[in-house]
Every structure is written in structure tokens, then in C-alpha cells.
Amino acid sequence: MTDALVNQIRDRLENTREQIARAAQAVGRNSTEVRLVVVSKMQPLTKVRAAIQAGAEILGENYAEEAVAKIDAIGDTQAEWHMIGHVQSRKADLIAKKFDWMHSLDSLKLANRLERFCAEAGRTLPVLLEVNLSGEASKFGYPAWDEVDWPFLRDEALQIVSDLPHLRVRGLMTMPPFADDAEASRPFFVKARRLRDYLAQQVPAAGWDMLSMGTSADFTVAVAEGATLVRVGTAIMGPRQAHG
Ligand SMILES: *Cc1c(COP(=O)(O)O)cnc(C)c1O
């Protein structure tokens, strides 16, 4: 690993943290409420190691097998591993064993499988419910763009809280449609916060303090609208490799 690579990633990390701090201050939030997830999907191991050396505290990955290969290769580290991509329930064991957080819980089937493997491993996994607030067919997550679907989500959350003691619901995750203009994401971030407030009122037994939203394209807007976890990839890590 070259020092030049570590320095480059450190500069971008610091720059991103400064932008987060400014966006938080502008709306009277404390920037310590916002955690930065450095998205390392489709980045080579050298770069992931460089990111950790540069001070990345959380790494976000989308593909279970790719991530586990990196986690195993890197071994003991202070950095946390967060799963932010869609997970098929047959891969739940990888998540339960290897990840510190699960941002993309999108079905009770997956929740049940995670519960089983977390119980076996004797651990509790913090989870976020992924919600689709745009209606875009390509998006994963619970349908929630129409408020008539919110009670379904409430019932799913209630079931997780009452039946799955090794999962700890902490909030919501969302990914707005891709847009060139960061402002285009704002209505989706506002809606995520409103949905979170609804669930916090309806399911007080769960925790609803965390909102995972915002990417390289729109994280400052997400922070302005209440994000507590922003998921920034290319702005820190540079372009991704093709997935092979
Ligand atoms: C890839 C990805 C990101 C990061 O996107 P960038 O544009 O690289 O910042 C964030 N969230 C999710 C769910 C992703 O898949």
C-alpha cells in the first residue's frame, strides 16, 4: 500500500467530514450525531486497507461474498462493517457472523433467518428497515412511497420487536432515485424522517434514532434533513471497478 493512496483517501475523508460538519451546523445539528459510512463495494483490498489506515471508522459493503472475502483478508480491525445492499435470505448466516450493522433489512423472511444465526452466534445485530420511498421498480426495500403501506411496515417492526430478540431495530435506510441534482433527493429524505416519526410513535418498543441516507451525490442534503448515517463511496474511494 502506498502512502500516496492513504494520503489521498485521508484528504477526501477529511473533506467529506468537513462538509458533513458544515451541513449539520447550518441546521443547528451537532455533527457528532452523523456517522460516516465509507462505501467500499467494488473497491480492491488495497484501497480498503488504505481507507482503514486513513481513518475510516465504518466500511459499507453491498455484496455478501465480496465483503466477507475482504473482512477475512483484513482480519482484526477497529473499523465496523455495515451491510448496505440487498441480501438474499440464504446468505443471512454471513451477515449474522461477519457484520456489525445491517442497513438493508427488507423482509420478515430475512429477519427470521438473521435471528436464527445471530442466536446461534450469541450476538445481537442492529438493523435498519430499508424503505422504498420513490416507487422506482429497480429499488429494494419495503414499499413506503404511499402512506397506505405504512401500517404494514409498523406490523413488520412490531413482529421483529416481539419475536426476534437478537435483532435490534434502530431506524430506517433509504436510497432515493439517482439524480444529477442533490436537491431532487430532499423530498425523499423528508419523507424518510416523517415515516421514522410515525414508526417511533407506533412502535415505541423499538429504537428509531438512526436514519441511513445520503450518498456522494446528496449527503449534505441528507444531513440537513436528519441523516445519522451517510453512505459515501466514490467521493472518498474514487471510481469503482466493474463487478466481476
Ligand atoms: C453504492 C452505494 C452507496 C455509495 O454511492 P456513491 O455514489 O459511491 O457515494 C450508498 N448507498 C448504497 C445503498 C449503495 O449501493
Coordinates of N, CA and C and ligand atoms in Angstrom, one line a residue:
M1 N 0.9 -1.2 0.0 CA 0.0 0.0 0.0 C 0.9 1.2 0.0
T2 N 0.6 2.2 -0.9 CA 1.4 3.4 -1.0 C 0.9 4.5 -0.1
D3 N 1.8 5.3 0.5 CA 1.5 6.4 1.3 C 0.6 7.4 0.5
A4 N 0.9 7.5 -0.8 CA 0.2 8.4 -1.7 C -1.3 8.0 -1.6
L5 N -1.6 6.8 -1.7 CA -3.0 6.3 -1.7 C -3.7 6.6 -0.4
V6 N -3.0 6.3 0.7 CA -3.5 6.6 2.1 C -3.8 8.1 2.2
N7 N -2.8 8.9 1.8 CA -2.9 10.4 1.9 C -4.1 10.9 1.1
Q8 N -4.3 10.4 -0.1 CA -5.4 10.8 -1.0 C -6.7 10.5 -0.3
I9 N -6.8 9.3 0.2 CA -8.1 8.9 0.8 C -8.3 9.7 2.1
R10 N -7.2 10.0 2.8 CA -7.4 10.8 4.1 C -7.9 12.2 3.7
D11 N -7.3 12.8 2.7 CA -7.8 14.1 2.3 C -9.2 14.1 2.0
R12 N -9.7 13.1 1.2 CA -11.1 13.1 0.8 C -12.0 12.8 2.0
L13 N -11.5 12.0 2.9 CA -12.3 11.7 4.2 C -12.4 13.0 5.0
E14 N -11.3 13.7 5.1 CA -11.4 15.0 5.9 C -12.3 16.0 5.2
N15 N -12.2 16.0 3.9 CA -13.1 17.0 3.2 C -14.6 16.6 3.4
T16 N -14.8 15.3 3.3 CA -16.2 14.9 3.5 C -16.7 15.2 4.9
R17 N -15.9 14.9 5.9 CA -16.2 15.2 7.3 C -16.5 16.7 7.5
E18 N -15.7 17.5 6.8 CA -15.9 19.0 6.9 C -17.3 19.4 6.3
Q19 N -17.6 18.8 5.2 CA -18.9 19.1 4.6 C -20.0 18.6 5.4
I20 N -19.9 17.5 6.1 CA -20.9 17.0 7.0 C -21.1 18.0 8.2
A21 N -19.9 18.4 8.7 CA -20.0 19.3 9.9 C -20.7 20.6 9.5
R22 N -20.3 21.1 8.3 CA -20.9 22.4 7.9 C -22.4 22.3 7.6
A23 N -22.8 21.1 7.0 CA -24.2 20.9 6.7 C -25.0 20.7 8.0
A24 N -24.4 20.1 9.0 CA -25.0 19.9 10.3 C -25.2 21.2 11.0
Q25 N -24.1 22.0 11.1 CA -24.1 23.3 11.8 C -25.2 24.2 11.2
A26 N -25.3 24.2 9.9 CA -26.2 25.1 9.2 C -27.7 24.9 9.6
V27 N -28.0 23.7 10.1 CA -29.4 23.4 10.6 C -29.4 23.2 12.1
G28 N -28.3 23.6 12.7 CA -28.3 23.5 14.2 C -28.2 22.1 14.8
R29 N -27.6 21.2 14.0 CA -27.4 19.9 14.5 C -26.0 19.8 14.9
N30 N -25.8 18.8 15.9 CA -24.4 18.5 16.3 C -23.8 17.5 15.3
S31 N -22.7 17.8 14.7 CA -22.2 16.9 13.7 C -21.7 15.5 14.3
T32 N -21.6 15.4 15.6 CA -21.2 14.1 16.2 C -22.4 13.1 16.1
E33 N -23.6 13.6 15.8 CA -24.7 12.8 15.6 C -24.6 12.0 14.2
V34 N -23.7 12.5 13.3 CA -23.7 11.9 12.0 C -22.5 11.0 11.8
R35 N -22.7 9.7 11.5 CA -21.6 8.8 11.3 C -21.4 8.6 9.8
L36 N -20.1 8.5 9.4 CA -19.7 8.4 8.0 C -19.4 6.9 7.7
V37 N -20.3 6.4 6.8 CA -20.0 5.0 6.3 C -19.2 5.2 5.0
V38 N -18.0 4.7 4.9 CA -17.2 4.7 3.7 C -17.6 3.5 2.9
V39 N -18.2 3.7 1.7 CA -18.7 2.6 0.9 C -17.6 2.0 0.1
S40 N -17.2 0.8 0.4 CA -16.0 0.2 -0.2 C -16.4 -0.9 -1.2
K41 N -17.7 -1.0 -1.5 CA -18.1 -2.1 -2.5 C -17.3 -1.9 -3.8
M42 N -16.9 -3.0 -4.4 CA -16.3 -3.0 -5.7 C -15.0 -2.1 -5.7
Q43 N -14.4 -2.1 -4.6 CA -13.0 -1.4 -4.4 C -12.0 -2.5 -4.0
P44 N -10.8 -2.5 -4.6 CA -9.9 -3.6 -4.3 C -9.4 -3.5 -2.8
L45 N -8.9 -4.6 -2.4 CA -8.5 -4.8 -1.0 C -7.4 -3.7 -0.6
T46 N -6.5 -3.4 -1.5 CA -5.5 -2.4 -1.2 C -6.2 -1.1 -0.8
K47 N -7.2 -0.7 -1.5 CA -7.9 0.6 -1.2 C -8.7 0.5 0.1
V48 N -9.2 -0.6 0.3 CA -10.0 -0.8 1.6 C -9.0 -0.7 2.8
R49 N -7.9 -1.3 2.6 CA -6.8 -1.2 3.7 C -6.4 0.2 3.9
A50 N -6.2 0.9 2.7 CA -5.7 2.3 2.8 C -6.8 3.1 3.5
A51 N -8.1 2.9 3.2 CA -9.1 3.6 3.9 C -9.1 3.5 5.4
I52 N -8.9 2.2 5.8 CA -8.8 2.0 7.3 C -7.6 2.7 7.8
Q53 N -6.5 2.6 7.1 CA -5.3 3.4 7.6 C -5.5 4.9 7.7
A54 N -6.3 5.3 6.7 CA -6.6 6.8 6.6 C -7.6 7.2 7.7
G55 N -8.2 6.3 8.4 CA -9.1 6.7 9.5 C -10.6 6.4 9.2
A56 N -10.9 5.6 8.2 CA -12.3 5.2 8.0 C -12.7 4.4 9.2
E57 N -13.9 4.8 9.8 CA -14.3 4.0 11.0 C -15.4 3.0 10.7
I58 N -16.1 3.2 9.6 CA -17.1 2.3 9.2 C -17.0 2.0 7.7
L59 N -17.0 0.7 7.3 CA -17.0 0.4 5.9 C -18.3 -0.2 5.5
G60 N -18.9 0.3 4.4 CA -20.1 -0.2 3.9 C -20.0 -1.1 2.7
E61 N -20.6 -2.3 2.7 CA -20.5 -3.2 1.6 C -21.8 -3.6 1.1
N62 N -21.9 -4.0 -0.2 CA -23.2 -4.4 -0.8 C -23.4 -5.8 -1.1
Y63 N -22.3 -6.5 -1.3 CA -22.4 -7.9 -1.8 C -21.8 -8.8 -0.7
A64 N -22.6 -9.7 -0.2 CA -22.1 -10.5 1.0 C -20.8 -11.2 0.7
E65 N -20.7 -12.0 -0.4 CA -19.5 -12.8 -0.6 C -18.2 -11.9 -0.8
E66 N -18.4 -10.8 -1.6 CA -17.3 -9.9 -1.8 C -16.8 -9.3 -0.5
A67 N -17.8 -9.0 0.3 CA -17.5 -8.3 1.6 C -16.8 -9.3 2.6
V68 N -17.3 -10.5 2.6 CA -16.7 -11.5 3.5 C -15.3 -11.8 3.2
A69 N -15.0 -11.9 1.9 CA -13.6 -12.1 1.4 C -12.7 -11.0 2.0
K70 N -13.2 -9.7 1.9 CA -12.4 -8.6 2.4 C -12.3 -8.6 3.9
I71 N -13.4 -8.9 4.6 CA -13.4 -8.9 6.1 C -12.4 -10.0 6.6
D72 N -12.4 -11.2 5.9 CA -11.5 -12.2 6.3 C -10.0 -11.9 6.0
A73 N -9.8 -11.2 4.9 CA -8.4 -10.9 4.5 C -7.9 -9.8 5.4
I74 N -8.7 -8.9 5.8 CA -8.3 -7.8 6.7 C -8.1 -8.2 8.1
G75 N -9.0 -9.1 8.6 CA -8.8 -9.6 9.9 C -9.2 -8.6 11.0
D76 N -8.6 -8.7 12.1 CA -8.9 -7.8 13.2 C -8.8 -6.3 12.9
T77 N -9.8 -5.5 13.1 CA -9.7 -4.1 12.8 C -10.7 -3.4 13.7
Q78 N -10.4 -2.1 14.0 CA -11.3 -1.3 14.8 C -12.5 -0.9 14.0
A79 N -12.3 -0.9 12.6 CA -13.4 -0.5 11.8 C -14.6 -1.4 11.8
E80 N -15.8 -0.8 11.7 CA -17.1 -1.6 11.7 C -17.4 -1.9 10.3
W81 N -18.1 -3.1 10.0 CA -18.6 -3.5 8.7 C -20.1 -3.4 8.7
H82 N -20.6 -2.6 7.8 CA -22.0 -2.4 7.6 C -22.5 -2.9 6.3
M83 N -23.5 -3.8 6.3 CA -24.1 -4.3 5.1 C -25.2 -3.3 4.6
I84 N -25.0 -2.8 3.4 CA -26.0 -1.7 2.9 C -26.7 -2.2 1.6
G85 N -26.4 -3.4 1.2 CA -27.0 -3.9 0.0 C -28.1 -5.0 0.2
H86 N -28.9 -5.3 -0.8 CA -29.9 -6.3 -0.7 C -29.3 -7.7 -0.4
V87 N -29.8 -8.4 0.5 CA -29.3 -9.7 0.9 C -30.3 -10.8 0.7
Q88 N -30.0 -11.8 0.0 CA -30.9 -13.0 -0.1 C -30.9 -13.7 1.2
S89 N -32.0 -14.2 1.6 CA -32.1 -14.8 2.9 C -31.2 -16.0 3.1
R90 N -30.9 -16.7 2.0 CA -29.9 -17.8 2.2 C -28.5 -17.4 2.5
K91 N -28.2 -16.0 2.5 CA -26.9 -15.6 2.9 C -26.9 -14.9 4.3
A92 N -28.0 -15.1 5.0 CA -28.2 -14.5 6.3 C -27.1 -14.8 7.2
D93 N -26.6 -16.1 7.1 CA -25.5 -16.5 8.1 C -24.3 -15.7 8.0
L94 N -23.9 -15.2 6.7 CA -22.7 -14.4 6.5 C -22.9 -13.1 7.2
I95 N -24.1 -12.5 7.1 CA -24.4 -11.2 7.7 C -24.3 -11.4 9.3
A96 N -25.0 -12.4 9.8 CA -25.0 -12.6 11.2 C -23.6 -12.8 11.8
K97 N -22.7 -13.4 11.0 CA -21.4 -13.7 11.6 C -20.4 -12.6 11.4
K98 N -20.5 -11.9 10.3 CA -19.4 -11.0 9.9 C -19.7 -9.5 10.0
F99 N -20.9 -9.1 10.1 CA -21.2 -7.7 10.1 C -21.6 -7.1 11.4
D100 N -21.4 -5.8 11.6 CA -21.7 -5.1 12.8 C -23.1 -4.5 12.7
W101 N -23.5 -4.1 11.5 CA -24.8 -3.5 11.3 C -25.4 -4.0 10.0
M102 N -26.7 -4.0 10.0 CA -27.5 -4.4 8.7 C -28.4 -3.2 8.4
H103 N -28.1 -2.5 7.3 CA -28.9 -1.3 6.9 C -30.1 -1.7 6.1
S104 N -30.1 -2.9 5.4 CA -31.0 -3.2 4.3 C -31.9 -4.4 4.6
L105 N -32.5 -4.4 5.8 CA -33.5 -5.4 6.1 C -34.8 -5.1 5.4
D106 N -35.2 -6.0 4.5 CA -36.4 -5.7 3.7 C -37.4 -6.8 3.7
S107 N -37.3 -7.8 4.6 CA -38.4 -8.8 4.6 C -38.3 -9.5 6.0
L108 N -39.5 -10.0 6.4 CA -39.6 -10.8 7.6 C -38.8 -12.1 7.5
K109 N -38.8 -12.7 6.2 CA -38.1 -13.9 5.9 C -36.6 -13.7 6.3
L110 N -36.1 -12.7 5.8 CA -34.7 -12.4 6.1 C -34.4 -12.1 7.6
A111 N -35.4 -11.4 8.2 CA -35.3 -11.1 9.6 C -35.2 -12.4 10.4
N112 N -36.1 -13.3 10.1 CA -36.2 -14.6 10.8 C -34.9 -15.4 10.6
R113 N -34.3 -15.4 9.4 CA -33.0 -16.1 9.2 C -31.9 -15.4 10.0
L114 N -31.9 -14.1 10.0 CA -30.9 -13.4 10.7 C -31.0 -13.7 12.2
E115 N -32.2 -13.7 12.7 CA -32.4 -14.0 14.1 C -31.8 -15.4 14.5
R116 N -32.1 -16.4 13.6 CA -31.6 -17.7 13.9 C -30.1 -17.8 14.0
F117 N -29.4 -17.1 13.0 CA -28.0 -17.2 13.0 C -27.3 -16.3 14.1
C118 N -28.0 -15.2 14.4 CA -27.5 -14.3 15.5 C -27.6 -15.0 16.8
A119 N -28.8 -15.7 17.0 CA -28.9 -16.5 18.2 C -27.9 -17.6 18.4
E120 N -27.6 -18.3 17.3 CA -26.5 -19.3 17.3 C -25.2 -18.7 17.7
A121 N -24.9 -17.5 17.1 CA -23.6 -16.8 17.4 C -23.6 -16.1 18.7
G122 N -24.8 -16.1 19.4 CA -24.9 -15.4 20.7 C -24.6 -13.9 20.6
R123 N -25.2 -13.3 19.5 CA -25.0 -11.8 19.4 C -26.3 -11.1 19.0
T124 N -26.3 -9.8 19.2 CA -27.4 -9.0 18.8 C -27.0 -8.1 17.6
L125 N -27.8 -8.0 16.6 CA -27.4 -7.3 15.4 C -28.3 -6.0 15.3
P126 N -27.7 -4.8 15.3 CA -28.5 -3.6 15.0 C -29.0 -3.6 13.5
V127 N -30.2 -3.4 13.3 CA -30.8 -3.4 12.0 C -31.6 -2.1 11.7
L128 N -31.6 -1.8 10.4 CA -32.4 -0.7 9.9 C -33.3 -1.3 8.8
L129 N -34.6 -0.8 8.8 CA -35.5 -1.3 7.8 C -35.3 -0.4 6.5
E130 N -35.0 -1.1 5.4 CA -34.9 -0.3 4.2 C -36.2 0.0 3.6
V131 N -36.4 1.2 3.2 CA -37.7 1.6 2.6 C -37.6 2.2 1.3
N132 N -38.5 1.9 0.4 CA -38.5 2.5 -1.0 C -39.5 3.6 -1.0
L133 N -39.1 4.8 -1.1 CA -39.9 6.0 -1.0 C -40.2 6.6 -2.3
S134 N -39.8 6.0 -3.4 CA -39.9 6.6 -4.7 C -40.9 5.8 -5.6
G135 N -41.0 4.5 -5.3 CA -41.8 3.7 -6.2 C -41.1 3.2 -7.4
E136 N -39.8 3.5 -7.5 CA -39.0 3.0 -8.6 C -38.9 1.5 -8.5
A137 N -39.2 0.9 -9.6 CA -39.2 -0.6 -9.6 C -37.9 -1.2 -9.3
S138 N -36.8 -0.5 -9.7 CA -35.5 -1.1 -9.5 C -35.0 -1.1 -8.0
K139 N -35.7 -0.4 -7.2 CA -35.3 -0.2 -5.8 C -35.7 -1.4 -4.9
F140 N -34.8 -1.7 -4.0 CA -35.2 -2.7 -3.0 C -35.8 -1.9 -1.8
G141 N -36.3 -2.7 -0.8 CA -36.8 -2.1 0.3 C -38.3 -2.2 0.4
Y142 N -38.9 -2.1 1.6 CA -40.3 -2.1 1.8 C -41.0 -1.0 1.0
P143 N -42.0 -1.2 0.3 CA -42.7 -0.2 -0.4 C -43.3 0.8 0.7
A144 N -43.0 2.1 0.5 CA -43.5 3.0 1.5 C -43.7 4.4 1.0
W145 N -43.7 4.5 -0.4 CA -44.0 5.8 -1.0 C -45.4 6.2 -0.8
D146 N -46.3 5.2 -0.6 CA -47.7 5.5 -0.4 C -48.0 5.3 1.1
E147 N -48.6 6.2 1.8 CA -48.8 6.1 3.2 C -49.7 5.0 3.6
V148 N -50.5 4.5 2.6 CA -51.4 3.3 3.0 C -50.5 2.1 3.3
D149 N -49.3 2.1 2.9 CA -48.4 1.0 3.2 C -47.7 1.1 4.6
W150 N -47.8 2.2 5.2 CA -47.1 2.4 6.5 C -47.5 1.5 7.6
P151 N -48.8 1.2 7.7 CA -49.2 0.3 8.8 C -48.6 -1.1 8.6
F152 N -48.4 -1.5 7.3 CA -47.8 -2.8 7.1 C -46.3 -2.8 7.7
L153 N -45.6 -1.8 7.4 CA -44.3 -1.6 8.0 C -44.3 -1.6 9.5
R154 N -45.3 -0.9 10.1 CA -45.5 -0.9 11.5 C -45.6 -2.3 12.0
D155 N -46.5 -3.2 11.4 CA -46.7 -4.5 11.8 C -45.4 -5.4 11.7
E156 N -44.7 -5.2 10.6 CA -43.4 -5.9 10.5 C -42.5 -5.5 11.6
A157 N -42.4 -4.2 11.9 CA -41.5 -3.8 13.0 C -42.0 -4.4 14.4
L158 N -43.3 -4.4 14.6 CA -43.8 -5.0 15.8 C -43.4 -6.4 15.9
Q159 N -43.5 -7.2 14.8 CA -43.2 -8.6 14.9 C -41.7 -8.8 15.2
I160 N -40.9 -8.0 14.6 CA -39.4 -8.1 14.8 C -39.1 -7.8 16.3
V161 N -39.8 -6.8 16.8 CA -39.5 -6.4 18.2 C -40.0 -7.5 19.2
S162 N -41.2 -8.1 18.9 CA -41.8 -9.0 19.8 C -41.2 -10.4 19.7
D163 N -40.8 -10.8 18.4 CA -40.4 -12.2 18.2 C -38.9 -12.5 18.0
L164 N -38.2 -11.4 17.7 CA -36.8 -11.7 17.3 C -35.8 -10.9 18.2
P165 N -35.5 -11.5 19.3 CA -34.7 -10.8 20.4 C -33.3 -10.5 20.0
H166 N -32.8 -11.2 19.0 CA -31.4 -10.9 18.6 C -31.2 -9.9 17.5
L167 N -32.3 -9.3 17.1 CA -32.3 -8.1 16.2 C -32.7 -6.9 17.0
R168 N -32.0 -5.8 16.8 CA -32.3 -4.6 17.5 C -32.6 -3.5 16.4
V169 N -33.9 -3.2 16.3 CA -34.3 -2.2 15.3 C -33.9 -0.8 15.7
R170 N -33.2 -0.1 14.8 CA -32.6 1.2 15.2 C -33.1 2.3 14.3
G171 N -33.8 2.0 13.2 CA -34.3 3.1 12.3 C -34.5 2.6 10.9
L172 N -34.3 3.6 10.0 CA -34.6 3.3 8.6 C -33.4 3.6 7.7
M173 N -33.4 3.0 6.5 CA -32.5 3.3 5.5 C -33.2 3.5 4.2
T174 N -32.8 4.5 3.4 CA -33.4 4.7 2.1 C -32.4 5.2 1.1
M175 N -32.7 5.0 -0.2 CA -31.9 5.4 -1.3 C -32.8 6.0 -2.4
P176 N -32.8 7.3 -2.5 CA -33.6 8.0 -3.5 C -33.2 7.6 -4.9
P177 N -34.1 7.9 -5.9 CA -33.7 7.6 -7.3 C -32.4 8.5 -7.6
F178 N -31.6 7.9 -8.5 CA -30.4 8.7 -8.9 C -30.8 10.0 -9.6
A179 N -30.2 11.1 -9.3 CA -30.4 12.4 -9.9 C -29.2 13.2 -9.9
D180 N -29.0 14.0 -10.9 CA -27.8 14.9 -11.0 C -27.9 16.0 -10.0
D181 N -29.1 16.4 -9.6 CA -29.2 17.5 -8.6 C -29.5 16.9 -7.2
A182 N -28.7 17.3 -6.3 CA -28.8 16.8 -4.9 C -30.2 17.2 -4.3
E183 N -30.7 18.3 -4.7 CA -32.0 18.8 -4.2 C -33.1 17.9 -4.5
A184 N -33.0 17.1 -5.6 CA -34.0 16.2 -6.0 C -34.3 15.1 -5.0
S185 N -33.2 14.9 -4.2 CA -33.4 13.8 -3.1 C -34.1 14.3 -1.9
R186 N -34.2 15.7 -1.7 CA -34.7 16.2 -0.5 C -36.1 15.7 -0.1
P187 N -37.0 15.7 -1.0 CA -38.4 15.2 -0.6 C -38.3 13.8 -0.1
F188 N -37.4 12.9 -0.6 CA -37.4 11.5 -0.1 C -36.8 11.5 1.3
F189 N -35.8 12.3 1.5 CA -35.2 12.4 2.9 C -36.2 12.9 3.9
V190 N -37.0 13.9 3.5 CA -38.0 14.4 4.4 C -39.1 13.3 4.7
K191 N -39.4 12.6 3.6 CA -40.4 11.5 3.8 C -39.9 10.4 4.7
A192 N -38.6 10.1 4.6 CA -38.0 9.1 5.5 C -38.1 9.5 6.9
R193 N -37.9 10.8 7.2 CA -37.9 11.3 8.6 C -39.4 11.2 9.1
R194 N -40.3 11.6 8.2 CA -41.7 11.5 8.6 C -42.2 10.1 8.9
L195 N -41.7 9.2 8.1 CA -42.0 7.8 8.3 C -41.4 7.3 9.6
R196 N -40.2 7.7 9.8 CA -39.5 7.3 11.1 C -40.3 7.9 12.3
D197 N -40.8 9.1 12.2 CA -41.5 9.7 13.3 C -42.8 8.9 13.6
Y198 N -43.5 8.5 12.5 CA -44.7 7.7 12.6 C -44.4 6.4 13.3
L199 N -43.3 5.7 12.9 CA -42.9 4.4 13.5 C -42.5 4.5 14.9
A200 N -41.8 5.6 15.2 CA -41.4 5.9 16.6 C -42.6 6.0 17.5
Q201 N -43.7 6.6 17.0 CA -44.9 6.8 17.7 C -45.7 5.5 17.8
Q202 N -45.7 4.7 16.8 CA -46.5 3.5 16.7 C -45.8 2.3 17.4
V203 N -44.5 2.3 17.3 CA -43.7 1.1 17.8 C -42.6 1.6 18.8
P204 N -43.1 2.2 19.9 CA -42.1 2.8 20.8 C -41.1 1.8 21.4
A205 N -41.4 0.5 21.4 CA -40.5 -0.5 21.9 C -39.2 -0.7 21.1
A206 N -39.3 -0.2 19.9 CA -38.0 -0.3 19.0 C -37.3 1.1 19.1
G207 N -36.1 1.1 18.7 CA -35.3 2.3 18.6 C -35.5 2.9 17.2
W208 N -35.6 4.2 17.1 CA -35.8 4.8 15.8 C -34.9 6.0 15.6
D209 N -33.8 6.0 16.3 CA -32.9 7.1 16.3 C -32.0 7.2 15.1
M210 N -31.9 6.2 14.2 CA -31.0 6.2 13.1 C -31.7 6.3 11.8
L211 N -31.1 7.2 10.9 CA -31.6 7.4 9.6 C -30.4 7.3 8.7
S212 N -30.3 6.2 7.9 CA -29.2 6.0 6.9 C -29.6 6.5 5.6
M213 N -29.1 7.6 5.2 CA -29.5 8.2 3.9 C -28.4 9.2 3.4
G214 N -28.3 9.3 2.1 CA -27.3 10.2 1.5 C -26.1 9.5 1.0
T215 N -25.7 9.8 -0.3 CA -24.5 9.2 -0.9 C -23.6 10.3 -1.3
S216 N -22.6 10.0 -2.1 CA -21.7 11.1 -2.6 C -22.4 12.2 -3.2
A217 N -23.5 11.9 -3.9 CA -24.3 12.9 -4.7 C -25.1 13.8 -3.8
D218 N -25.5 13.4 -2.6 CA -26.5 14.2 -1.9 C -26.4 14.1 -0.3
F219 N -25.2 13.8 0.2 CA -25.1 13.6 1.6 C -25.3 14.9 2.4
T220 N -24.9 16.0 1.9 CA -25.1 17.3 2.6 C -26.6 17.6 2.8
V221 N -27.4 17.3 1.8 CA -28.9 17.5 1.9 C -29.4 16.5 2.9
A222 N -28.9 15.2 2.9 CA -29.4 14.2 3.8 C -29.1 14.6 5.3
V223 N -27.9 15.2 5.5 CA -27.6 15.7 6.8 C -28.5 16.8 7.3
A224 N -28.8 17.7 6.3 CA -29.7 18.8 6.6 C -31.1 18.2 7.0
E225 N -31.5 17.1 6.5 CA -32.8 16.5 6.8 C -32.8 15.4 7.8
G226 N -31.7 15.3 8.5 CA -31.7 14.4 9.7 C -30.9 13.1 9.6
A227 N -30.1 12.9 8.6 CA -29.4 11.6 8.5 C -28.4 11.5 9.7
T228 N -28.3 10.2 10.2 CA -27.3 10.0 11.2 C -26.3 9.0 10.7
L229 N -26.5 8.4 9.6 CA -25.5 7.6 8.9 C -25.5 8.0 7.4
V230 N -24.4 8.5 6.9 CA -24.4 8.8 5.5 C -23.4 7.8 4.8
R231 N -23.8 7.4 3.6 CA -23.1 6.3 2.9 C -22.3 6.9 1.7
V232 N -21.1 7.2 1.9 CA -20.3 7.9 0.8 C -19.2 6.9 0.2
G233 N -19.3 6.7 -1.1 CA -18.4 5.8 -1.7 C -17.4 6.5 -2.6
T234 N -17.8 6.8 -3.8 CA -16.8 7.3 -4.8 C -16.2 8.7 -4.4
A235 N -16.9 9.5 -3.7 CA -16.3 10.8 -3.3 C -15.1 10.6 -2.4
I236 N -15.0 9.4 -1.8 CA -13.8 9.2 -0.9 C -12.9 8.1 -1.5
M237 N -13.5 7.1 -2.1 CA -12.7 5.9 -2.6 C -12.3 6.0 -4.1
G238 N -12.9 7.0 -4.8 CA -12.7 7.1 -6.2 C -13.6 6.1 -7.0
P239 N -13.4 6.0 -8.3 CA -14.3 5.2 -9.1 C -14.2 3.7 -8.7
R240 N -15.4 3.0 -8.9 CA -15.4 1.6 -8.6 C -14.9 0.8 -9.8
Q241 N -14.5 -0.5 -9.5 CA -14.2 -1.5 -10.5 C -15.5 -2.1 -11.0
A242 N -15.5 -2.6 -12.2 CA -16.7 -3.4 -12.6 C -16.8 -4.6 -11.7
H243 N -18.0 -5.0 -11.4 CA -18.2 -6.2 -10.5 C -18.1 -7.4 -11.3
G244 N -17.2 -8.3 -10.9 CA -16.9 -9.5 -11.7 C -17.1 -10.7 -11.0
Ligands
LIG1 C1 -23.0 2.3 -3.8 C2 -23.9 2.8 -2.7 C3 -23.7 3.9 -2.0 C4 -22.5 4.9 -2.3 O1 -22.7 5.5 -3.5 P1 -21.6 6.6 -4.0 O2 -22.3 7.3 -5.1 O3 -20.4 5.8 -4.4 O4 -21.3 7.5 -2.9 C5 -24.5 4.3 -0.9 N1 -25.6 3.5 -0.6 C6 -25.9 2.4 -1.3 C7 -27.0 1.5 -0.9 C8 -25.1 2.0 -2.3 O5 -25.4 0.8 -3.0

